[in-house]
Tab-separated table of C-alpha atoms in Angstrom:
chain	number	residue	atom	x	y	z
V	1	MET	CA	123.064	112.705	41.851
V	2	ILE	CA	120.624	111.336	39.294
V	3	PRO	CA	117.398	110.104	40.926
V	4	ARG	CA	116.597	106.391	40.851
V	5	TYR	CA	115.065	105.299	37.562
V	6	SER	CA	111.287	105.225	37.446
V	7	ARG	CA	109.461	103.803	34.461
V	8	ASP	CA	106.150	105.119	35.765
V	9	LYS	CA	105.738	107.933	33.251
V	10	ILE	CA	106.659	106.081	30.056
V	11	SER	CA	104.865	102.939	31.253
V	12	SER	CA	101.785	105.003	32.006
V	13	ILE	CA	101.740	106.333	28.447
V	14	TRP	CA	101.825	102.769	27.100
V	15	SER	CA	99.600	101.143	29.705
V	16	ASP	CA	96.298	99.506	28.784
V	17	GLU	CA	94.557	101.948	31.088
V	18	LYS	CA	95.979	104.938	29.184
V	19	MET	CA	95.081	103.334	25.857
V	20	TYR	CA	91.469	102.832	26.919
V	21	ASN	CA	91.246	106.382	28.227
V	22	PHE	CA	92.586	107.703	24.927
V	23	TRP	CA	89.878	105.653	23.219
V	24	LEU	CA	87.361	107.303	25.542
V	25	ASP	CA	88.751	110.735	24.613
V	26	VAL	CA	88.172	109.917	20.944
V	27	GLU	CA	84.634	108.651	21.540
V	28	ILE	CA	83.647	111.705	23.585
V	29	ALA	CA	85.292	114.147	21.160
V	30	THR	CA	83.336	112.482	18.332
V	31	CYS	CA	80.064	112.879	20.243
V	32	GLU	CA	80.908	116.528	20.882
V	33	ALA	CA	81.529	116.989	17.172
V	34	TRP	CA	78.165	115.376	16.330
V	35	ASN	CA	76.604	117.767	18.827
V	36	GLU	CA	78.194	120.783	17.127
V	37	MET	CA	76.841	119.498	13.831
V	38	GLY	CA	73.322	119.303	15.280
V	39	VAL	CA	73.001	115.506	15.454
V	40	ILE	CA	73.339	114.766	19.191
V	41	PRO	CA	71.094	116.826	21.512
V	42	ASP	CA	72.687	118.851	24.306
V	43	LYS	CA	70.934	116.859	27.020
V	44	ASP	CA	72.301	113.579	25.650
V	45	LEU	CA	75.810	114.985	25.311
V	46	SER	CA	75.835	116.217	28.916
V	47	LYS	CA	75.297	112.615	30.095
V	48	ILE	CA	77.794	111.169	27.605
V	49	LYS	CA	80.548	113.507	28.810
V	50	LYS	CA	80.258	112.058	32.317
V	51	ILE	CA	81.031	108.460	31.339
V	52	LYS	CA	84.132	106.742	32.722
V	53	PHE	CA	86.011	103.671	31.643
V	54	ASP	CA	85.815	100.653	33.975
V	55	ILE	CA	88.222	97.794	33.235
V	56	GLN	CA	86.062	95.251	35.071
V	57	LYS	CA	83.059	96.071	32.924
V	58	TYR	CA	85.240	95.880	29.817
V	59	GLU	CA	86.616	92.465	30.748
V	60	LYS	CA	83.090	91.172	31.403
V	61	TYR	CA	82.039	92.058	27.874
V	62	PHE	CA	85.324	90.957	26.330
V	63	ASN	CA	84.861	87.473	27.786
V	64	GLU	CA	81.615	87.346	25.830
V	65	THR	CA	82.529	89.086	22.547
V	66	LYS	CA	86.322	88.653	22.183
V	67	HIS	CA	86.220	92.004	20.324
V	68	ASP	CA	87.997	94.903	21.966
V	69	ILE	CA	86.060	97.864	20.564
V	70	VAL	CA	82.657	96.197	20.859
V	71	SER	CA	83.463	95.387	24.482
V	72	PHE	CA	84.773	98.897	25.057
V	73	VAL	CA	81.649	100.550	23.630
V	74	LYS	CA	79.380	98.255	25.679
V	75	SER	CA	81.330	98.971	28.878
V	76	ILE	CA	81.247	102.782	28.585
V	77	SER	CA	77.590	102.707	27.515
V	78	GLU	CA	76.394	100.530	30.384
V	79	ASN	CA	75.228	103.353	32.658
V	80	LEU	CA	73.621	105.366	29.861
V	81	GLU	CA	70.016	105.070	28.775
V	82	GLU	CA	68.714	105.832	25.290
V	83	GLU	CA	71.545	108.328	24.737
V	84	SER	CA	73.873	105.313	24.536
V	85	ARG	CA	72.908	105.043	20.863
V	86	TRP	CA	75.247	107.923	20.088
V	87	ILE	CA	78.370	106.173	21.373
V	88	HIS	CA	80.535	105.099	18.401
V	89	HIS	CA	78.006	106.697	16.029
V	90	GLY	CA	79.091	106.393	12.387
V	91	ILE	CA	82.675	105.447	13.141
V	92	THR	CA	84.610	102.194	12.907
V	93	SER	CA	87.004	100.447	15.275
V	94	ASN	CA	90.196	101.837	13.795
V	95	ASP	CA	88.901	105.396	13.874
V	96	VAL	CA	89.091	105.016	17.636
V	97	LYS	CA	92.116	102.745	17.938
V	98	ASP	CA	94.412	104.462	15.440
V	99	THR	CA	93.523	107.958	16.623
V	100	GLY	CA	94.078	106.827	20.207
V	101	LEU	CA	97.426	105.357	19.158
V	102	SER	CA	98.350	108.718	17.625
V	103	LEU	CA	97.787	110.299	21.037
V	104	GLN	CA	100.020	107.653	22.650
V	105	LEU	CA	102.786	108.135	20.094
V	106	LYS	CA	102.701	111.895	20.469
V	107	ALA	CA	102.891	111.673	24.278
V	108	SER	CA	105.705	109.138	24.036
V	109	ILE	CA	107.759	111.324	21.698
V	110	ILE	CA	107.384	114.330	23.987
V	111	HIS	CA	108.607	112.270	26.955
V	112	ILE	CA	111.540	110.662	25.099
V	113	SER	CA	112.556	114.014	23.619
V	114	ASN	CA	112.686	115.540	27.104
V	115	GLU	CA	114.811	112.655	28.384
V	116	LEU	CA	117.164	113.047	25.421
V	117	GLU	CA	117.520	116.720	26.280
V	118	THR	CA	118.591	115.776	29.813
V	119	LEU	CA	121.258	113.404	28.448
V	120	MET	CA	122.436	116.012	25.943
V	121	ASN	CA	122.876	118.538	28.757
V	122	SER	CA	125.032	116.040	30.657
V	123	LEU	CA	127.155	115.352	27.576
V	124	LYS	CA	127.583	119.056	26.881
V	125	ARG	CA	128.598	119.803	30.457
V	126	LYS	CA	131.132	116.981	30.517
V	127	ALA	CA	132.469	117.838	27.048
V	128	ILE	CA	133.181	121.423	28.079
V	129	GLU	CA	134.878	120.225	31.275
V	130	GLU	CA	137.178	117.980	29.198
V	131	ILE	CA	137.789	120.356	26.291
V	132	ASP	CA	141.528	120.580	27.084
V	133	THR	CA	142.004	116.906	28.002
V	134	PRO	CA	144.206	115.209	25.373
V	135	CYS	CA	143.633	111.553	24.637
V	136	VAL	CA	144.591	109.055	21.969
V	137	GLY	CA	142.400	109.107	18.888
V	138	ARG	CA	141.996	105.619	17.473
V	139	SER	CA	141.144	104.179	14.074
V	140	HIS	CA	140.816	100.423	13.511
V	141	GLY	CA	141.408	100.181	17.274
V	142	MET	CA	144.970	101.492	16.718
V	143	HIS	CA	146.540	104.737	17.847
V	144	ALA	CA	145.880	107.488	15.315
V	145	GLU	CA	146.440	111.118	16.374
V	146	PRO	CA	145.852	112.968	19.658
V	147	MET	CA	142.459	114.582	20.138
V	148	SER	CA	140.357	116.264	22.805
V	149	PHE	CA	138.392	113.876	25.000
V	150	GLY	CA	135.782	116.624	25.207
V	151	ALA	CA	135.439	116.485	21.420
V	152	LYS	CA	134.639	112.774	21.665
V	153	LEU	CA	131.692	113.674	23.923
V	154	GLY	CA	130.737	116.646	21.749
V	155	ILE	CA	130.345	114.318	18.767
V	156	PHE	CA	127.874	112.233	20.790
V	157	TRP	CA	125.924	115.402	21.671
V	158	ASP	CA	125.700	116.437	18.029
V	159	GLU	CA	124.454	112.987	17.045
V	160	LEU	CA	121.731	113.052	19.696
V	161	LYS	CA	120.739	116.538	18.536
V	162	ARG	CA	119.975	115.082	15.103
V	163	HIS	CA	117.884	112.378	16.722
V	164	LYS	CA	115.978	114.989	18.692
V	165	ASP	CA	115.296	116.956	15.511
V	166	ARG	CA	114.057	113.810	13.777
V	167	LEU	CA	111.807	113.011	16.722
V	168	ASN	CA	110.239	116.461	16.552
V	169	GLU	CA	109.589	115.996	12.831
V	170	THR	CA	108.047	112.590	13.499
V	171	LYS	CA	105.865	114.060	16.242
V	172	GLU	CA	104.142	116.172	13.590
V	173	ARG	CA	103.594	113.157	11.342
V	174	VAL	CA	102.243	110.820	14.032
V	175	ALA	CA	99.742	113.378	15.332
V	176	ILE	CA	97.008	112.221	12.952
V	177	CYS	CA	93.287	112.006	13.627
V	178	MET	CA	91.330	109.554	11.485
V	179	ILE	CA	87.533	109.697	11.722
V	180	SER	CA	86.570	108.535	8.240
V	181	GLY	CA	84.419	105.443	8.765
V	182	PRO	CA	84.752	102.005	7.142
V	183	VAL	CA	87.424	101.998	4.388
V	184	GLY	CA	87.943	105.747	4.823
V	185	SER	CA	85.273	106.995	2.413
V	186	TYR	CA	83.378	109.151	4.966
V	187	ALA	CA	80.190	107.308	3.965
V	188	THR	CA	78.957	107.318	7.586
V	189	VAL	CA	80.678	110.489	8.810
V	190	SER	CA	82.155	113.556	7.074
V	191	PRO	CA	85.450	115.429	6.715
V	192	GLU	CA	83.868	118.248	8.743
V	193	LEU	CA	83.323	115.890	11.690
V	194	GLU	CA	86.921	114.689	11.434
V	195	GLN	CA	88.208	118.256	11.471
V	196	ILE	CA	86.216	119.087	14.598
V	197	VAL	CA	87.446	115.970	16.409
V	198	SER	CA	91.030	116.686	15.322
V	199	LYS	CA	90.914	120.153	16.788
V	200	LYS	CA	89.511	118.886	20.081
V	201	LEU	CA	92.283	116.282	20.386
V	202	ASN	CA	95.034	118.660	19.203
V	203	LEU	CA	95.761	116.437	16.221
V	204	VAL	CA	95.791	116.977	12.451
V	205	PRO	CA	93.098	115.469	10.192
V	206	ALA	CA	94.262	112.678	7.940
V	207	LYS	CA	94.546	113.820	4.328
V	208	ILE	CA	93.437	110.478	2.919
V	209	THR	CA	93.026	107.061	4.530
V	210	ASN	CA	91.478	103.683	4.046
V	211	GLN	CA	90.515	101.865	7.252
V	212	VAL	CA	93.821	102.539	9.016
V	213	ILE	CA	96.386	105.261	9.418
V	214	GLN	CA	99.163	104.063	7.133
V	215	ARG	CA	101.888	102.148	8.948
V	216	ASP	CA	104.878	103.895	7.407
V	217	ILE	CA	104.211	106.523	10.088
V	218	HIS	CA	104.476	103.991	12.889
V	219	GLY	CA	107.469	102.472	11.151
V	220	GLU	CA	109.138	105.881	11.196
V	221	TYR	CA	108.570	106.122	14.940
V	222	SER	CA	110.105	102.686	15.507
V	223	GLN	CA	113.025	103.472	13.214
V	224	ASN	CA	113.716	106.635	15.177
V	225	LEU	CA	113.826	104.624	18.391
V	226	ALA	CA	116.213	102.164	16.735
V	227	LEU	CA	118.463	104.987	15.534
V	228	ILE	CA	118.636	106.519	19.000
V	229	ALA	CA	119.305	103.116	20.555
V	230	SER	CA	122.151	102.551	18.081
V	231	SER	CA	123.760	105.855	19.054
V	232	LEU	CA	123.415	105.017	22.739
V	233	GLU	CA	125.073	101.675	22.027
V	234	LYS	CA	127.830	103.597	20.234
V	235	ILE	CA	128.447	105.632	23.394
V	236	ALA	CA	128.288	102.515	25.583
V	237	LEU	CA	130.637	100.591	23.310
V	238	GLU	CA	133.197	103.411	23.454
V	239	ILE	CA	133.063	103.357	27.240
V	240	ARG	CA	133.445	99.571	27.274
V	241	HIS	CA	136.566	99.810	25.109
V	242	LEU	CA	138.056	102.650	27.162
V	243	GLN	CA	137.390	100.772	30.424
V	244	ARG	CA	139.362	97.686	29.371
V	245	SER	CA	142.159	96.921	31.813
V	246	GLU	CA	144.835	97.623	29.190
V	247	VAL	CA	143.334	101.049	28.373
V	248	ASP	CA	141.697	102.225	31.635
V	249	GLU	CA	140.989	105.770	30.432
V	250	VAL	CA	137.421	105.981	31.711
V	251	ARG	CA	135.335	103.918	34.096
V	252	GLU	CA	131.652	103.597	34.722
V	253	PRO	CA	130.575	104.876	38.153
V	254	PHE	CA	131.116	102.085	40.668
V	255	GLY	CA	130.720	101.621	44.400
V	256	LYS	CA	128.666	104.778	44.912
V	257	LYS	CA	125.146	104.805	46.279
V	258	GLY	CA	122.769	103.688	43.545
V	259	PHE	CA	125.512	102.057	41.470
V	260	VAL	CA	127.011	98.575	41.183
V	261	THR	CA	129.189	97.711	44.178
V	262	LYS	CA	130.244	94.159	43.299
V	263	GLY	CA	131.759	93.245	39.926
V	264	SER	CA	132.033	89.494	40.280
V	265	SER	CA	130.878	86.687	42.561
V	266	SER	CA	134.339	85.092	42.486
V	267	MET	CA	136.862	87.832	41.600
V	268	PRO	CA	136.812	90.734	44.083
V	269	HIS	CA	138.997	92.918	41.865
V	270	LYS	CA	136.478	93.063	38.993
V	271	ARG	CA	134.938	96.400	38.012
V	272	ASN	CA	132.889	95.566	34.934
V	273	PRO	CA	131.206	97.995	32.482
V	274	GLU	CA	127.882	96.385	33.367
V	275	LEU	CA	125.647	99.379	32.633
V	276	SER	CA	127.184	99.902	29.197
V	277	GLU	CA	126.763	96.224	28.396
V	278	ARG	CA	123.113	96.456	29.422
V	279	ILE	CA	122.633	99.363	27.013
V	280	CYS	CA	124.203	97.359	24.189
V	281	GLY	CA	121.948	94.378	24.871
V	282	LEU	CA	118.690	96.351	25.016
V	283	SER	CA	119.555	98.320	21.893
V	284	ARG	CA	119.508	95.028	19.992
V	285	ILE	CA	115.916	94.430	21.103
V	286	ILE	CA	114.867	97.903	19.974
V	287	ARG	CA	116.500	97.467	16.565
V	288	SER	CA	114.933	94.052	16.181
V	289	ASN	CA	111.492	95.480	16.954
V	290	SER	CA	111.966	98.156	14.324
V	291	SER	CA	112.248	95.430	11.700
V	292	ALA	CA	108.777	94.175	12.639
V	293	SER	CA	107.440	97.732	12.303
V	294	LEU	CA	108.606	97.790	8.677
V	295	GLU	CA	106.875	94.495	8.018
V	296	ASN	CA	103.649	96.051	9.352
V	297	ILE	CA	103.531	98.533	6.465
V	298	PRO	CA	102.158	96.187	3.761
V	299	LEU	CA	98.608	95.123	4.694
V	300	TRP	CA	95.904	93.360	2.668
V	301	HIS	CA	93.802	95.828	0.656
V	302	GLU	CA	92.220	98.489	2.891
V	303	ARG	CA	93.470	96.756	6.032
V	304	ASP	CA	93.987	93.568	7.970
V	305	ILE	CA	95.054	93.210	11.605
V	306	SER	CA	98.388	91.448	11.159
V	307	HIS	CA	100.070	94.670	12.348
V	308	SER	CA	97.977	94.989	15.491
V	309	SER	CA	99.329	92.094	17.546
V	310	ALA	CA	102.924	93.068	16.735
V	311	GLU	CA	102.360	96.729	17.621
V	312	ARG	CA	100.941	95.809	21.017
V	313	ILE	CA	104.395	94.411	21.823
V	314	ILE	CA	106.949	96.394	19.847
V	315	LEU	CA	105.671	99.943	20.438
V	316	PRO	CA	105.427	99.772	24.251
V	317	ASP	CA	108.501	97.557	24.665
V	318	SER	CA	110.755	99.677	22.451
V	319	SER	CA	109.549	102.939	23.987
V	320	ILE	CA	110.070	101.724	27.543
V	321	ALA	CA	113.438	100.085	26.767
V	322	LEU	CA	114.704	103.233	25.047
V	323	ASP	CA	113.592	105.429	27.944
V	324	TYR	CA	115.547	103.139	30.282
V	325	ILE	CA	118.797	103.124	28.294
V	326	ILE	CA	118.646	106.910	27.883
V	327	TYR	CA	118.510	107.047	31.682
V	328	LEU	CA	121.413	104.585	32.004
V	329	THR	CA	123.537	106.563	29.550
V	330	ASN	CA	122.871	109.778	31.445
V	331	GLN	CA	123.770	108.008	34.678
V	332	ILE	CA	127.087	106.867	33.211
V	333	ILE	CA	128.023	110.194	31.600
V	334	SER	CA	127.087	112.281	34.642
V	335	ASP	CA	129.246	110.214	37.030
V	336	LEU	CA	131.905	109.021	34.595
V	337	ASP	CA	135.345	108.495	36.152
V	338	ILE	CA	137.877	110.022	33.771
V	339	ASN	CA	141.482	108.900	34.227
V	340	ARG	CA	143.404	111.804	32.682
V	341	GLU	CA	146.734	110.465	33.919
V	342	LYS	CA	146.141	107.206	32.107
V	343	MET	CA	145.185	109.094	28.951
V	344	LEU	CA	148.563	110.850	29.044
V	345	GLU	CA	150.311	107.584	29.826
V	346	ASN	CA	148.677	105.928	26.808
V	347	LEU	CA	149.641	108.891	24.645
V	348	ASP	CA	153.244	108.555	25.797
V	349	LYS	CA	153.188	104.795	25.182
V	350	ALA	CA	152.948	105.564	21.495
V	351	LYS	CA	156.593	106.695	21.626
V	352	GLY	CA	155.751	109.687	19.473
V	353	LEU	CA	154.329	107.584	16.612
V	354	ILE	CA	151.042	109.500	16.707
V	355	PHE	CA	152.964	112.590	15.571
V	356	SER	CA	154.134	110.916	12.338
V	357	PRO	CA	151.545	112.712	10.127
V	358	ARG	CA	152.696	116.066	11.438
V	359	VAL	CA	156.363	115.230	10.901
V	360	MET	CA	155.565	114.270	7.303
V	361	LEU	CA	153.580	117.462	6.636
V	362	LYS	CA	156.295	119.669	8.129
V	363	ILE	CA	159.070	118.290	5.941
V	364	ILE	CA	156.810	118.491	2.871
V	365	GLU	CA	156.150	122.152	3.716
V	366	ALA	CA	159.932	122.576	4.058
V	367	GLY	CA	160.353	121.487	0.418
V	368	MET	CA	160.582	117.687	0.424
V	369	ASP	CA	158.786	115.552	-2.161
V	370	LYS	CA	155.559	114.119	-0.738
V	371	SER	CA	156.269	110.497	-1.654
V	372	GLU	CA	159.811	110.704	-0.316
V	373	ALA	CA	158.573	112.338	2.888
V	374	TYR	CA	155.994	109.566	3.413
V	375	ASP	CA	158.585	106.823	2.877
V	376	LEU	CA	161.090	108.496	5.210
V	377	VAL	CA	158.617	108.956	8.074
V	378	GLN	CA	157.244	105.452	7.565
V	379	SER	CA	160.766	104.040	7.779
V	380	LEU	CA	161.435	105.973	10.997
V	381	SER	CA	158.083	104.807	12.390
V	382	MET	CA	158.889	101.164	11.740
V	383	GLU	CA	162.273	101.657	13.404
V	384	CYS	CA	160.465	103.221	16.354
V	385	ILE	CA	158.169	100.195	16.659
V	386	ASP	CA	161.018	97.671	16.334
V	387	SER	CA	163.565	99.405	18.565
V	388	GLY	CA	161.296	101.038	21.139
V	389	ASN	CA	163.002	104.388	20.573
V	390	ASN	CA	160.957	107.569	20.576
V	391	LEU	CA	160.084	108.992	17.157
V	392	LYS	CA	161.093	112.456	18.332
V	393	ASP	CA	164.622	111.210	19.157
V	394	LEU	CA	164.889	109.455	15.799
V	395	CYS	CA	163.858	112.646	14.012
V	396	LEU	CA	166.406	114.690	15.959
V	397	GLN	CA	169.072	112.200	14.867
V	398	ASN	CA	168.027	112.000	11.197
V	399	GLU	CA	170.226	114.102	8.953
V	400	ILE	CA	167.603	114.531	6.202
V	401	ILE	CA	165.004	115.884	8.628
V	402	LYS	CA	167.588	118.087	10.362
V	403	SER	CA	168.451	119.546	6.970
V	404	LYS	CA	164.821	120.620	6.560
V	405	LEU	CA	163.848	121.607	10.117
V	406	SER	CA	165.611	123.207	13.066
V	407	ILE	CA	165.803	121.453	16.443
V	408	SER	CA	163.160	123.805	17.879
V	409	GLU	CA	160.877	123.180	14.900
V	410	ILE	CA	161.214	119.429	15.371
V	411	SER	CA	160.468	119.745	19.109
V	412	GLU	CA	157.384	121.869	18.471
V	413	ILE	CA	155.895	119.072	16.349
V	414	PHE	CA	155.574	116.790	19.395
V	415	ASP	CA	153.065	118.900	21.345
V	416	TYR	CA	149.671	117.471	22.323
V	417	LYS	CA	148.109	120.909	22.672
V	418	PHE	CA	148.526	121.509	18.954
V	419	TYR	CA	145.744	118.983	18.303
V	420	LEU	CA	143.285	120.703	20.653
V	421	ARG	CA	143.577	124.233	19.312
V	422	PHE	CA	140.371	124.158	17.243
V	423	THR	CA	138.148	122.231	19.672
V	424	LYS	CA	136.565	125.390	21.080
V	425	GLN	CA	135.779	126.534	17.545
V	426	GLN	CA	134.151	123.157	16.841
V	427	PHE	CA	132.076	123.433	20.014
V	428	ASN	CA	130.935	126.904	19.048
V	429	SER	CA	129.810	125.570	15.679
V	430	LEU	CA	127.378	123.461	17.712
V	431	GLY	CA	125.918	126.696	19.076
V	432	TRP	CA	127.516	126.369	22.519
V	433	ASN	CA	129.094	129.882	22.548
V	434	ILE	CA	132.148	129.075	24.700
V	435	ASP	CA	134.212	132.159	25.557
C-alpha cells in the first residue's frame, strides 16, 4: 500500500523559509571565505556564524525598503555589532539569490529523481508480472498485432529512465555558484573567493557570468519537468483509453482505502479514470510553465528582473505539481486492476484479423509474389470484416493459401504466444536480467 501523498518535502525545498535559509548559507559561506583570505577577523566570523534568519524581522524591513536582499541583510545583521559590516561584503543581490536558487534546484532534482526511481520500480515489477499477458496492440486506435502487456509497461520504464538520466545531467549544470559582484567582473570580489564559497556549498564555480546565472540553465530544468510530465500524461492517457467501457482491459484502483469510492453523484455505476485525468490536466500546467522559462532566457544587457517574478511561480509550482503526478502515477501502476480475460476477449473479437501480416509473410516465404500476397490477404480481411467470419477459417478454405501452406502451418500462424517470444530478450536489453 502506497502511503498517503505528502507534499511536505518538495514544498519545503521550495518554501520561502528554505529560500531565505539558502540565502543565509551563501552569506555565511562568503564570510567564511573572506576569513580564509584574511579579510574578516576570526572573532567577527565566530559571531557571524551564529546568526539566524527571522521572518518577522525581514518583513519589518521589507515594509520599509521593498527590496528583498536589503531587507534580508538588515534582518540577519540586526543582532550583530560592528561585525555586521562584513555581511554581504563585496557581493551583489544576485550572487546570493542565484546561488541560493542553485541550491534549491539541486535539492529539487535529487528529490524528483528519487520519486521517479520509485515509479520506475513499480513499472518494472508490474511489467515482469505481465510479461506473458497478450493484449491487442493498436495503431491509429485500431487493432494492429498482438503484443505483451508487460512490454507496454516496459516501454514506459525505458522512457522514464531517459528522463532520469537527463535530470542527473541537469543536476550538474544547475549546481552553479556565482560570487562575482556587479555585472560579473569580480571588481569587488575575486575568482578565488568564488571558488572557496563554491566548495563550501558543494557547488561548481561559474565559468563566466554577468549579473545573473544564465537562464538557459533554469529553462533546461523546466523543460525536463515538462518532458517528464508529458510522459506521465502518456501513461495516464493509455490507461484512460484502456479503461473505456468498450475496452475495459485495465482499471484504475477504485473502492479501496485511500482511493476514489464514488464515481458520480448521479450514476452509481460509474468508475471513472479520475486519477489519470488529473495527471493529464496538471501536465498541461507544467508544460505551459516551461514556455515561460524559455522566455526568461533573453534579458536586457547584463540583467533585468523580468525573469524573477515568473520564476517565483513557475519553478515551485511545476516542481510540486510534477512530484504530485509522479506519486499519482505510481499509485495507479502499483494497484492497477488488469483484466486479462477482457484482453483475450478483445483479441478474439478481431476474428483473426490481427494475424493478417503473419499470413501474408508466410505465403511470401512459401514462394508467392509479395504484391499478390498482400492483395490476397487484404481481400480475405475485407471479407472477414463484412461477413464476420474468422480469418483463420477463410484461410483454411482458400485454395491458393492451401496450395502454399499445410493445415498445421496455417493453424500455427494464429497463435498469440508467437508475438511474445522476444519480450524477455527486450526486457534484458533494458538491463533487467530476467532468467
